[in-house]
Coordinates of N, CA and C in Angstrom, one line a residue:
X1 N 0.8 -1.2 0.0 CA 0.0 0.0 0.0 C 0.9 1.2 0.0
X2 N 0.5 2.3 -0.7 CA 1.2 3.5 -0.8 C 1.3 4.1 0.6
X3 N 2.5 4.5 1.0 CA 2.7 5.1 2.3 C 1.9 6.3 2.6
X4 N 1.7 7.2 1.6 CA 1.0 8.4 1.8 C -0.5 8.1 2.1
X5 N -1.0 7.1 1.4 CA -2.4 6.8 1.6 C -2.6 6.1 3.0
X6 N -1.7 5.2 3.3 CA -1.8 4.5 4.6 C -1.8 5.4 5.8
X7 N -1.3 6.6 5.7 CA -1.3 7.5 6.8 C -2.7 8.2 7.1
X8 N -3.6 8.1 6.1 CA -5.0 8.6 6.3 C -5.8 7.6 7.1
X9 N -6.4 8.1 8.2 CA -7.2 7.3 9.0 C -8.4 6.8 8.3
X10 N -8.6 5.5 8.2 CA -9.8 5.0 7.5 C -11.1 5.5 8.0
X11 N -11.2 5.7 9.3 CA -12.4 6.2 10.0 C -12.7 7.6 9.5
X12 N -11.6 8.4 9.3 CA -11.8 9.8 8.8 C -12.4 9.7 7.4
X13 N -11.8 8.8 6.6 CA -12.3 8.7 5.2 C -13.8 8.4 5.2
X14 N -14.3 7.6 6.1 CA -15.7 7.3 6.2 C -16.6 8.5 6.5
X15 N -16.0 9.4 7.3 CA -16.8 10.6 7.7 C -16.8 11.7 6.8
X16 N -15.8 11.8 5.9 CA -15.6 13.0 5.0 C -16.7 12.9 3.9
X17 N -17.2 14.1 3.6 CA -18.1 14.3 2.5 C -17.7 15.5 1.7
X18 N -18.2 15.6 0.5 CA -17.8 16.7 -0.4 C -18.3 18.0 0.3
X19 N -17.5 19.0 0.4 CA -18.0 20.3 1.0 C -19.0 21.0 0.2
X20 N -19.0 20.7 -1.1 CA -19.9 21.4 -2.0 C -21.3 20.7 -2.1
X21 N -21.3 19.4 -2.2 CA -22.6 18.7 -2.3 C -23.0 17.9 -1.1
X22 N -22.1 17.7 -0.2 CA -22.3 16.8 1.0 C -22.5 15.4 0.6
X23 N -22.1 15.0 -0.6 CA -22.2 13.6 -1.0 C -21.0 12.8 -0.5
X24 N -21.1 11.5 -0.5 CA -20.0 10.6 -0.1 C -18.8 10.7 -1.1
X25 N -17.7 10.4 -0.6 CA -16.5 10.5 -1.4 C -15.9 9.0 -1.6
X26 N -15.2 8.8 -2.7 CA -14.5 7.5 -2.9 C -13.0 7.8 -3.0
X27 N -12.2 6.9 -2.5 CA -10.8 7.0 -2.6 C -10.3 6.5 -3.9
X28 N -9.5 7.3 -4.6 CA -8.8 6.8 -5.8 C -7.3 6.6 -5.4
X29 N -6.9 5.4 -5.2 CA -5.6 5.1 -4.7 C -4.5 5.4 -5.8
X30 N -4.9 5.3 -7.0 CA -3.9 5.6 -8.1 C -3.5 7.1 -8.1
X31 N -4.5 8.0 -8.0 CA -4.2 9.4 -8.0 C -4.0 10.0 -6.6
X32 N -4.3 9.2 -5.6 CA -4.2 9.7 -4.2 C -5.2 10.9 -4.0
X33 N -6.4 10.7 -4.4 CA -7.4 11.8 -4.3 C -8.7 11.2 -3.8
X34 N -9.6 12.0 -3.2 CA -10.9 11.7 -2.8 C -11.9 12.2 -3.9
X35 N -12.7 11.4 -4.5 CA -13.5 11.7 -5.6 C -15.0 12.0 -5.2
X36 N -15.5 13.1 -5.7 CA -16.9 13.4 -5.5 C -17.5 13.3 -6.9
X37 N -18.2 12.2 -7.2 CA -18.8 12.0 -8.5 C -19.9 13.0 -8.7
X38 N -20.7 13.4 -7.7 CA -21.8 14.3 -7.8 C -21.3 15.7 -8.3
X39 N -20.2 16.2 -7.7 CA -19.6 17.5 -8.0 C -18.6 17.4 -9.1
X40 N -18.2 16.2 -9.5 CA -17.2 16.0 -10.5 C -15.9 16.7 -10.2
X41 N -15.5 16.5 -8.9 CA -14.3 17.0 -8.3 C -13.4 16.0 -7.7
X42 N -12.1 16.2 -7.7 CA -11.2 15.3 -7.0 C -10.4 16.1 -6.0
X43 N -10.5 15.8 -4.8 CA -9.8 16.5 -3.7 C -8.5 15.7 -3.4
X44 N -7.4 16.5 -3.4 CA -6.1 15.8 -3.2 C -5.8 15.4 -1.8
X45 N -5.0 14.4 -1.6 CA -4.5 14.0 -0.3 C -3.0 14.3 -0.3
X46 N -2.6 15.2 0.6 CA -1.2 15.6 0.6 C -0.6 15.2 2.0
X47 N 0.5 14.5 2.0 CA 1.1 14.0 3.2 C 0.2 13.4 4.2
X48 N -0.8 12.6 3.6 CA -1.7 11.9 4.5 C -2.9 12.8 4.9
X49 N -3.0 14.0 4.5 CA -4.1 14.9 4.9 C -5.0 15.2 3.7
X50 N -6.3 14.9 3.8 CA -7.2 15.3 2.7 C -7.4 16.8 2.7
X51 N -7.2 17.4 1.5 CA -7.4 18.8 1.3 C -8.8 19.1 0.8
X52 N -9.7 19.4 1.7 CA -11.2 19.5 1.4 C -11.6 20.9 1.0
X53 N -10.9 21.5 0.2 CA -11.2 22.9 -0.3 C -11.6 22.8 -1.8
X54 N -12.7 23.4 -2.1 CA -13.1 23.3 -3.5 C -12.1 24.0 -4.4
X55 N -11.5 25.1 -3.9 CA -10.5 25.8 -4.7 C -9.2 24.9 -5.0
X56 N -9.0 23.9 -4.2 CA -7.8 23.0 -4.4 C -8.2 21.7 -5.2
X57 N -9.5 21.5 -5.4 CA -9.9 20.3 -6.1 C -9.7 20.4 -7.6
X58 N -9.5 19.2 -8.2 CA -9.3 19.1 -9.6 C -10.6 18.7 -10.2
X59 N -11.0 19.4 -11.3 CA -12.3 19.1 -12.0 C -12.1 17.8 -12.8
X60 N -13.0 16.9 -12.7 CA -13.0 15.7 -13.5 C -13.5 15.8 -14.9
X61 N -12.9 15.2 -15.8 CA -13.3 15.3 -17.2 C -14.4 14.3 -17.5
X62 N -15.2 14.6 -18.4 CA -16.2 13.6 -18.9 C -17.5 13.7 -18.1

């Protein structure tokens, strides 16, 4: 498992929701991001810390 991802508390991941839509997030281990399908945004995880700012999120294509 990627060391950066392993530092994120799994219980925290269960509690986090998209700040824009309040929808559940899914973890993308390949990109090290939390994905909000409803908002079409990907929130980065940096040094084991999810960055839950819409201004920091990447827009998903498609």
